[in-house]
Amino acid sequence: MATLTLDRRTFLKTTAASMVAVGSGARIARAAGITLGIVYVGPRDDFGWNQAHAVAAKALKSLPGITVVEEENVPETDACAKAMESMVNLDGANIILGTSFGYFDPFMVDLSKKYAKVQFRHAAPLWTPALPMNLGSYFGYLNQAHYVDGVAAGLSTKSNKLGFVAAKPIASVLSNINSFMLGAKSTNPNSTVQVIFTGDWSLPVREAEAANALVDAGNDVITCHVDSPKVVIETAEKRGVKTCGHNASQAPLAPKGFITGAEYKWVTIYKGYADDLTSGKPLPNMVSGGYESDMVQNTPFGAGADDAARKAATAAIADLKNKKPIYVGPLKDNKGNVVISKTYDNLDPFLDKMDYLLQGVQGSIT
């Protein structure tokens, strides 16, 4: 598809005087097949959150009858609504994917009401039945892949100290930290995980400082949960320690120390949406899953993974595909309180409310 020279963010403003308002019943010119619009909050090549979605979008481009329209570096303001609306009006998008938390409410909620014949899907579990039916959510249980990271990391450390750079102590981040620790404990009961929270999703200077502090404290395997792990992985590689990735593949950034990484496999969901639209089936409002649904994956092993780590991680992946539980109670938090009293299925909603660090993790959420 030829690149459009018209800025999508100003499209509606510059054409407002000459356009008739387009609503749910308006005629929208569409090419044959499916046109999917996707909006990113950062650059598509960030080695992280945005790149994970962009990799999936690229895979869709090779499928017959599917056109993909993308815009990157779109902030969580009304700019995202303008970008999405121009994809509907200018490109005839059948479905819009919003990939950043702040896009959802009010922007995607309002657009779904205005364009009832267009499907809107957002990459966080925020949709409820009280919202429009052409709106929905999707997400993957990345903690399962972080568990696999931990399995390999436990066998890759010499100090028994593993470091974790994290953005904010919210449930999804805590789940990744705790799952990584449980994976490490499964192969190396003597291992510990030290976590440092940076305070936000993208603070490169703080991320470098945290990675260096963890290495200085004796942690010889470093992983993270920030939007773009690039700084963390590169810093650890320069310090001569091993790494596990997050969101997308960072293997090229650490040719000596990369072990494996936790990746979303958004293409499974995106292909499902395209197939349903092509066949005329209604799209599900909620789509989620982990290894059992082919929605997460681990990065191919790097030079930092020895044979033992590779074999253990591969076995762990097979177990997760067969729904072997990660959280087997009773488990205590790192203050000594029992927080998980029984064994939970990996997709149990109880685990989505995690507000603690488990015993074995050094750090505080306050």
C-alpha positions as a Python dict, from the first residue, in 0.01 Angstrom:
ca = {
    (1, 'M'): (0, 0, 0),
    (2, 'A'): (138, 341, -96),
    (3, 'T'): (236, 564, 195),
    (4, 'L'): (-10, 846, 252),
    (5, 'T'): (143, 1191, 280),
    (6, 'L'): (-156, 1329, 470),
    (7, 'D'): (-94, 1344, 846),
    (8, 'R'): (-361, 1126, 1008),
    (9, 'R'): (-365, 1336, 1320),
    (10, 'T'): (-472, 1647, 1130),
    (11, 'F'): (-689, 1473, 871),
    (12, 'L'): (-1020, 1543, 1042),
    (13, 'K'): (-930, 1902, 1122),
    (14, 'T'): (-822, 1989, 768),
    (15, 'T'): (-1124, 1826, 609),
    (16, 'A'): (-1391, 1919, 862),
    (17, 'A'): (-1526, 2202, 651),
    (18, 'S'): (-1580, 1983, 348),
    (19, 'M'): (-1676, 1648, 501),
    (20, 'V'): (-2017, 1534, 606),
    (21, 'A'): (-1997, 1383, 953),
    (22, 'V'): (-1950, 1010, 930),
    (23, 'G'): (-2154, 805, 1176),
    (24, 'S'): (-2244, 444, 1228),
    (25, 'G'): (-2474, 439, 929),
    (26, 'A'): (-2254, 633, 688),
    (27, 'R'): (-2111, 488, 370),
    (28, 'I'): (-1738, 428, 405),
    (29, 'A'): (-1533, 345, 98),
    (30, 'R'): (-1358, 13, 159),
    (31, 'A'): (-1116, -195, -38),
    (32, 'A'): (-1203, -559, -86),
    (33, 'G'): (-1111, -769, 216),
    (34, 'I'): (-1020, -654, 564),
    (35, 'T'): (-848, -328, 655),
    (36, 'L'): (-697, -331, 1001),
    (37, 'G'): (-575, -12, 1167),
    (38, 'I'): (-328, -26, 1455),
    (39, 'V'): (-203, 262, 1669),
    (40, 'Y'): (118, 254, 1878),
    (41, 'V'): (210, 481, 2166),
    (42, 'G'): (581, 460, 2080),
    (43, 'P'): (810, 362, 1791),
    (44, 'R'): (751, 26, 1622),
    (45, 'D'): (1117, -68, 1662),
    (46, 'D'): (1150, -10, 2038),
    (47, 'F'): (1258, -370, 2113),
    (48, 'G'): (961, -384, 2348),
    (49, 'W'): (586, -337, 2385),
    (50, 'N'): (525, -158, 2057),
    (51, 'Q'): (752, -386, 1859),
    (52, 'A'): (566, -692, 1987),
    (53, 'H'): (247, -558, 1826),
    (54, 'A'): (429, -443, 1512),
    (55, 'V'): (573, -791, 1457),
    (56, 'A'): (220, -932, 1459),
    (57, 'A'): (95, -658, 1225),
    (58, 'K'): (377, -736, 984),
    (59, 'A'): (276, -1103, 978),
    (60, 'L'): (-80, -1003, 882),
    (61, 'K'): (46, -805, 584),
    (62, 'S'): (152, -1126, 413),
    (63, 'L'): (-200, -1271, 427),
    (64, 'P'): (-426, -1232, 122),
    (65, 'G'): (-713, -988, 149),
    (66, 'I'): (-574, -799, 450),
    (67, 'T'): (-452, -440, 447),
    (68, 'V'): (-274, -306, 755),
    (69, 'V'): (-260, 67, 834),
    (70, 'E'): (-26, 174, 1115),
    (71, 'E'): (66, 490, 1305),
    (72, 'E'): (336, 511, 1570),
    (73, 'N'): (431, 760, 1842),
    (74, 'V'): (69, 854, 1912),
    (75, 'P'): (21, 991, 2266),
    (76, 'E'): (-258, 894, 2505),
    (77, 'T'): (-456, 1210, 2426),
    (78, 'D'): (-724, 1296, 2172),
    (79, 'A'): (-446, 1246, 1916),
    (80, 'C'): (-514, 873, 1935),
    (81, 'A'): (-883, 929, 1860),
    (82, 'K'): (-795, 1144, 1558),
    (83, 'A'): (-553, 882, 1429),
    (84, 'M'): (-810, 606, 1466),
    (85, 'E'): (-1093, 809, 1317),
    (86, 'S'): (-890, 894, 1011),
    (87, 'M'): (-815, 524, 962),
    (88, 'V'): (-1189, 465, 950),
    (89, 'N'): (-1269, 757, 721),
    (90, 'L'): (-958, 769, 504),
    (91, 'D'): (-861, 402, 484),
    (92, 'G'): (-1194, 229, 539),
    (93, 'A'): (-1073, 30, 838),
    (94, 'N'): (-1300, -255, 947),
    (95, 'I'): (-1121, -295, 1278),
    (96, 'I'): (-905, -66, 1492),
    (97, 'L'): (-651, -196, 1744),
    (98, 'G'): (-546, 38, 2024),
    (99, 'T'): (-230, -84, 2195),
    (100, 'S'): (-182, 157, 2485),
    (101, 'F'): (-368, 164, 2817),
    (102, 'G'): (-473, 528, 2796),
    (103, 'Y'): (-636, 490, 2454),
    (104, 'F'): (-935, 303, 2591),
    (105, 'D'): (-1142, 546, 2797),
    (106, 'P'): (-1276, 782, 2681),
    (107, 'F'): (-1129, 769, 2330),
    (108, 'M'): (-1202, 417, 2205),
    (109, 'V'): (-1522, 399, 2406),
    (110, 'D'): (-1651, 714, 2235),
    (111, 'L'): (-1538, 604, 1888),
    (112, 'S'): (-1710, 266, 1923),
    (113, 'K'): (-2036, 448, 1990),
    (114, 'K'): (-1989, 678, 1691),
    (115, 'Y'): (-1887, 403, 1447),
    (116, 'A'): (-2108, 109, 1533),
    (117, 'K'): (-2014, -81, 1215),
    (118, 'V'): (-1643, -72, 1294),
    (119, 'Q'): (-1482, -310, 1543),
    (120, 'F'): (-1253, -165, 1811),
    (121, 'R'): (-1024, -383, 2021),
    (122, 'H'): (-786, -275, 2297),
    (123, 'A'): (-480, -449, 2443),
    (124, 'A'): (-582, -456, 2810),
    (125, 'P'): (-866, -633, 2996),
    (126, 'L'): (-1084, -324, 3034),
    (127, 'W'): (-1399, -411, 2840),
    (128, 'T'): (-1720, -489, 3036),
    (129, 'P'): (-2066, -594, 2912),
    (130, 'A'): (-2194, -245, 2989),
    (131, 'L'): (-1984, -105, 2703),
    (132, 'P'): (-2064, -122, 2328),
    (133, 'M'): (-2056, -467, 2170),
    (134, 'N'): (-1829, -351, 1886),
    (135, 'L'): (-1566, -276, 2149),
    (136, 'G'): (-1354, -534, 2326),
    (137, 'S'): (-1030, -634, 2495),
    (138, 'Y'): (-746, -876, 2438),
    (139, 'F'): (-435, -967, 2635),
    (140, 'G'): (-188, -1244, 2698),
    (141, 'Y'): (-69, -1400, 3022),
    (142, 'L'): (294, -1308, 2978),
    (143, 'N'): (374, -1423, 3331),
    (144, 'Q'): (380, -1777, 3191),
    (145, 'A'): (672, -1691, 2967),
    (146, 'H'): (840, -1508, 3255),
    (147, 'Y'): (808, -1830, 3456),
    (148, 'V'): (1000, -2004, 3178),
    (149, 'D'): (1258, -1723, 3192),
    (150, 'G'): (1296, -1795, 3562),
    (151, 'V'): (1340, -2168, 3502),
    (152, 'A'): (1631, -2095, 3270),
    (153, 'A'): (1770, -1814, 3486),
    (154, 'G'): (1784, -2037, 3793),
    (155, 'L'): (2022, -2265, 3606),
    (156, 'S'): (2221, -1978, 3454),
    (157, 'T'): (2325, -1792, 3769),
    (158, 'K'): (2647, -1847, 3960),
    (159, 'S'): (2567, -1605, 4242),
    (160, 'N'): (2209, -1733, 4295),
    (161, 'K'): (2106, -1367, 4268),
    (162, 'L'): (1866, -1257, 3996),
    (163, 'G'): (1774, -892, 3931),
    (164, 'F'): (1445, -750, 3804),
    (165, 'V'): (1395, -391, 3681),
    (166, 'A'): (1022, -309, 3694),
    (167, 'A'): (817, -2, 3608),
    (168, 'K'): (526, 6, 3852),
    (169, 'P'): (399, -232, 4124),
    (170, 'I'): (67, -309, 3953),
    (171, 'A'): (-85, -655, 3930),
    (172, 'S'): (46, -752, 3586),
    (173, 'V'): (401, -648, 3677),
    (174, 'L'): (390, -822, 4015),
    (175, 'S'): (263, -1136, 3844),
    (176, 'N'): (564, -1134, 3611),
    (177, 'I'): (807, -1083, 3899),
    (178, 'N'): (651, -1354, 4115),
    (179, 'S'): (624, -1599, 3825),
    (180, 'F'): (990, -1540, 3734),
    (181, 'M'): (1087, -1610, 4094),
    (182, 'L'): (879, -1931, 4112),
    (183, 'G'): (1036, -2051, 3789),
    (184, 'A'): (1384, -1985, 3927),
    (185, 'K'): (1304, -2161, 4256),
    (186, 'S'): (1182, -2466, 4064),
    (187, 'T'): (1531, -2527, 3925),
    (188, 'N'): (1743, -2351, 4188),
    (189, 'P'): (1588, -2338, 4538),
    (190, 'N'): (1877, -2118, 4658),
    (191, 'S'): (1806, -1839, 4411),
    (192, 'T'): (1654, -1503, 4504),
    (193, 'V'): (1509, -1219, 4298),
    (194, 'Q'): (1584, -855, 4380),
    (195, 'V'): (1349, -600, 4226),
    (196, 'I'): (1391, -226, 4172),
    (197, 'F'): (1090, -19, 4060),
    (198, 'T'): (1169, 278, 3838),
    (199, 'G'): (830, 448, 3878),
    (200, 'D'): (716, 466, 3515),
    (201, 'W'): (703, 271, 3190),
    (202, 'S'): (977, 453, 3003),
    (203, 'L'): (1258, 612, 3205),
    (204, 'P'): (1580, 512, 3025),
    (205, 'V'): (1819, 685, 3266),
    (206, 'R'): (1649, 534, 3570),
    (207, 'E'): (1641, 193, 3400),
    (208, 'A'): (2016, 206, 3341),
    (209, 'E'): (2074, 312, 3702),
    (210, 'A'): (1857, 26, 3829),
    (211, 'A'): (2033, -232, 3611),
    (212, 'N'): (2375, -112, 3726),
    (213, 'A'): (2265, -115, 4091),
    (214, 'L'): (2144, -473, 4058),
    (215, 'V'): (2471, -583, 3900),
    (216, 'D'): (2665, -400, 4172),
    (217, 'A'): (2460, -596, 4429),
    (218, 'G'): (2581, -925, 4282),
    (219, 'N'): (2289, -1016, 4057),
    (220, 'D'): (2434, -1197, 3755),
    (221, 'V'): (2110, -1244, 3559),
    (222, 'I'): (1894, -938, 3488),
    (223, 'T'): (1542, -917, 3349),
    (224, 'C'): (1272, -650, 3344),
    (225, 'H'): (918, -529, 3285),
    (226, 'V'): (937, -186, 3123),
    (227, 'D'): (798, -72, 2788),
    (228, 'S'): (1131, -93, 2608),
    (229, 'P'): (1386, -329, 2768),
    (230, 'K'): (1659, -204, 2533),
    (231, 'V'): (1849, 0, 2794),
    (232, 'V'): (1828, -271, 3061),
    (233, 'I'): (1950, -546, 2829),
    (234, 'E'): (2231, -337, 2679),
    (235, 'T'): (2346, -218, 3021),
    (236, 'A'): (2359, -572, 3157),
    (237, 'E'): (2543, -696, 2848),
    (238, 'K'): (2807, -424, 2891),
    (239, 'R'): (2849, -528, 3254),
    (240, 'G'): (2908, -888, 3149),
    (241, 'V'): (2600, -1044, 3306),
    (242, 'K'): (2327, -1255, 3153),
    (243, 'T'): (1976, -1140, 3063),
    (244, 'C'): (1619, -1251, 3001),
    (245, 'G'): (1394, -1040, 2779),
    (246, 'H'): (1043, -897, 2796),
    (247, 'N'): (766, -809, 2544),
    (248, 'A'): (960, -878, 2222),
    (249, 'S'): (1297, -1022, 2123),
    (250, 'Q'): (1602, -841, 2256),
    (251, 'A'): (1839, -1120, 2147),
    (252, 'P'): (2031, -894, 1903),
    (253, 'L'): (2114, -657, 2189),
    (254, 'A'): (2298, -917, 2398),
    (255, 'P'): (2487, -1161, 2174),
    (256, 'K'): (2694, -1294, 2466),
    (257, 'G'): (2458, -1303, 2762),
    (258, 'F'): (2102, -1340, 2633),
    (259, 'I'): (1928, -1650, 2770),
    (260, 'T'): (1566, -1629, 2649),
    (261, 'G'): (1278, -1385, 2684),
    (262, 'A'): (905, -1354, 2749),
    (263, 'E'): (719, -1248, 2434),
    (264, 'Y'): (359, -1181, 2346),
    (265, 'K'): (230, -1368, 2044),
    (266, 'W'): (-27, -1111, 1935),
    (267, 'V'): (-43, -1258, 1585),
    (268, 'T'): (-258, -1544, 1718),
    (269, 'I'): (-524, -1296, 1828),
    (270, 'Y'): (-490, -1069, 1526),
    (271, 'K'): (-526, -1356, 1281),
    (272, 'G'): (-830, -1470, 1473),
    (273, 'Y'): (-990, -1129, 1434),
    (274, 'A'): (-913, -1124, 1061),
    (275, 'D'): (-1053, -1474, 1011),
    (276, 'D'): (-1374, -1389, 1196),
    (277, 'L'): (-1427, -1070, 999),
    (278, 'T'): (-1359, -1246, 670),
    (279, 'S'): (-1607, -1523, 747),
    (280, 'G'): (-1868, -1285, 887),
    (281, 'K'): (-1851, -1422, 1240),
    (282, 'P'): (-1899, -1187, 1537),
    (283, 'L'): (-1574, -1098, 1710),
    (284, 'P'): (-1536, -1202, 2074),
    (285, 'N'): (-1537, -912, 2316),
    (286, 'M'): (-1274, -1071, 2539),
    (287, 'V'): (-978, -1276, 2417),
    (288, 'S'): (-706, -1389, 2655),
    (289, 'G'): (-476, -1680, 2715),
    (290, 'G'): (-124, -1802, 2760),
    (291, 'Y'): (77, -2095, 2634),
    (292, 'E'): (-231, -2316, 2631),
    (293, 'S'): (-382, -2084, 2367),
    (294, 'D'): (-63, -2001, 2174),
    (295, 'M'): (-79, -1637, 2288),
    (296, 'V'): (265, -1611, 2447),
    (297, 'Q'): (605, -1750, 2357),
    (298, 'N'): (968, -1748, 2461),
    (299, 'T'): (1246, -1600, 2252),
    (300, 'P'): (1479, -1861, 2096),
    (301, 'F'): (1769, -1937, 2328),
    (302, 'G'): (2078, -1722, 2312),
    (303, 'A'): (2441, -1782, 2401),
    (304, 'G'): (2367, -1724, 2770),
    (305, 'A'): (2164, -2046, 2796),
    (306, 'D'): (2355, -2371, 2846),
    (307, 'D'): (2216, -2716, 2769),
    (308, 'A'): (2065, -2764, 3115),
    (309, 'A'): (1882, -2430, 3098),
    (310, 'R'): (1753, -2503, 2748),
    (311, 'K'): (1622, -2847, 2842),
    (312, 'A'): (1453, -2726, 3162),
    (313, 'A'): (1292, -2427, 2989),
    (314, 'T'): (1167, -2643, 2701),
    (315, 'A'): (1012, -2887, 2949),
    (316, 'A'): (848, -2598, 3136),
    (317, 'I'): (691, -2472, 2813),
    (318, 'A'): (546, -2818, 2748),
    (319, 'D'): (402, -2822, 3101),
    (320, 'L'): (239, -2481, 3054),
    (321, 'K'): (85, -2588, 2726),
    (322, 'N'): (-68, -2875, 2925),
    (323, 'K'): (-195, -2623, 3184),
    (324, 'K'): (36, -2720, 3468),
    (325, 'P'): (-23, -2454, 3740),
    (326, 'I'): (246, -2206, 3838),
    (327, 'Y'): (90, -2097, 4168),
    (328, 'V'): (76, -2398, 4398),
    (329, 'G'): (-26, -2297, 4750),
    (330, 'P'): (26, -2233, 5025),
    (331, 'L'): (255, -1941, 4936),
    (332, 'K'): (362, -1649, 5156),
    (333, 'D'): (446, -1294, 5060),
    (334, 'N'): (787, -1153, 5147),
    (335, 'K'): (646, -1022, 5474),
    (336, 'G'): (549, -1371, 5590),
    (337, 'N'): (174, -1360, 5526),
    (338, 'V'): (-4, -1645, 5348),
    (339, 'V'): (-143, -1483, 5031),
    (340, 'I'): (-211, -1792, 4820),
    (341, 'S'): (-373, -2068, 5022),
    (342, 'K'): (-443, -2319, 4746),
    (343, 'T'): (-343, -2414, 4392),
    (344, 'Y'): (-482, -2187, 4120),
    (345, 'D'): (-533, -2246, 3751),
    (346, 'N'): (-298, -2023, 3550),
    (347, 'L'): (-592, -1818, 3416),
    (348, 'D'): (-779, -1785, 3746),
    (349, 'P'): (-907, -1425, 3794),
    (350, 'F'): (-784, -1434, 4154),
    (351, 'L'): (-428, -1405, 4026),
    (352, 'D'): (-517, -1093, 3827),
    (353, 'K'): (-556, -905, 4157),
    (354, 'M'): (-202, -968, 4279),
    (355, 'D'): (-82, -694, 4514),
    (356, 'Y'): (220, -852, 4682),
    (357, 'L'): (569, -985, 4625),
    (358, 'L'): (614, -1347, 4717),
    (359, 'Q'): (869, -1486, 4958),
    (360, 'G'): (1192, -1516, 4763),
    (361, 'V'): (1161, -1166, 4614),
    (362, 'Q'): (1361, -887, 4774),
    (363, 'G'): (1191, -550, 4738),
    (364, 'S'): (886, -349, 4836),
    (365, 'I'): (575, -230, 4654),
    (366, 'T'): (538, 73, 4881),
}
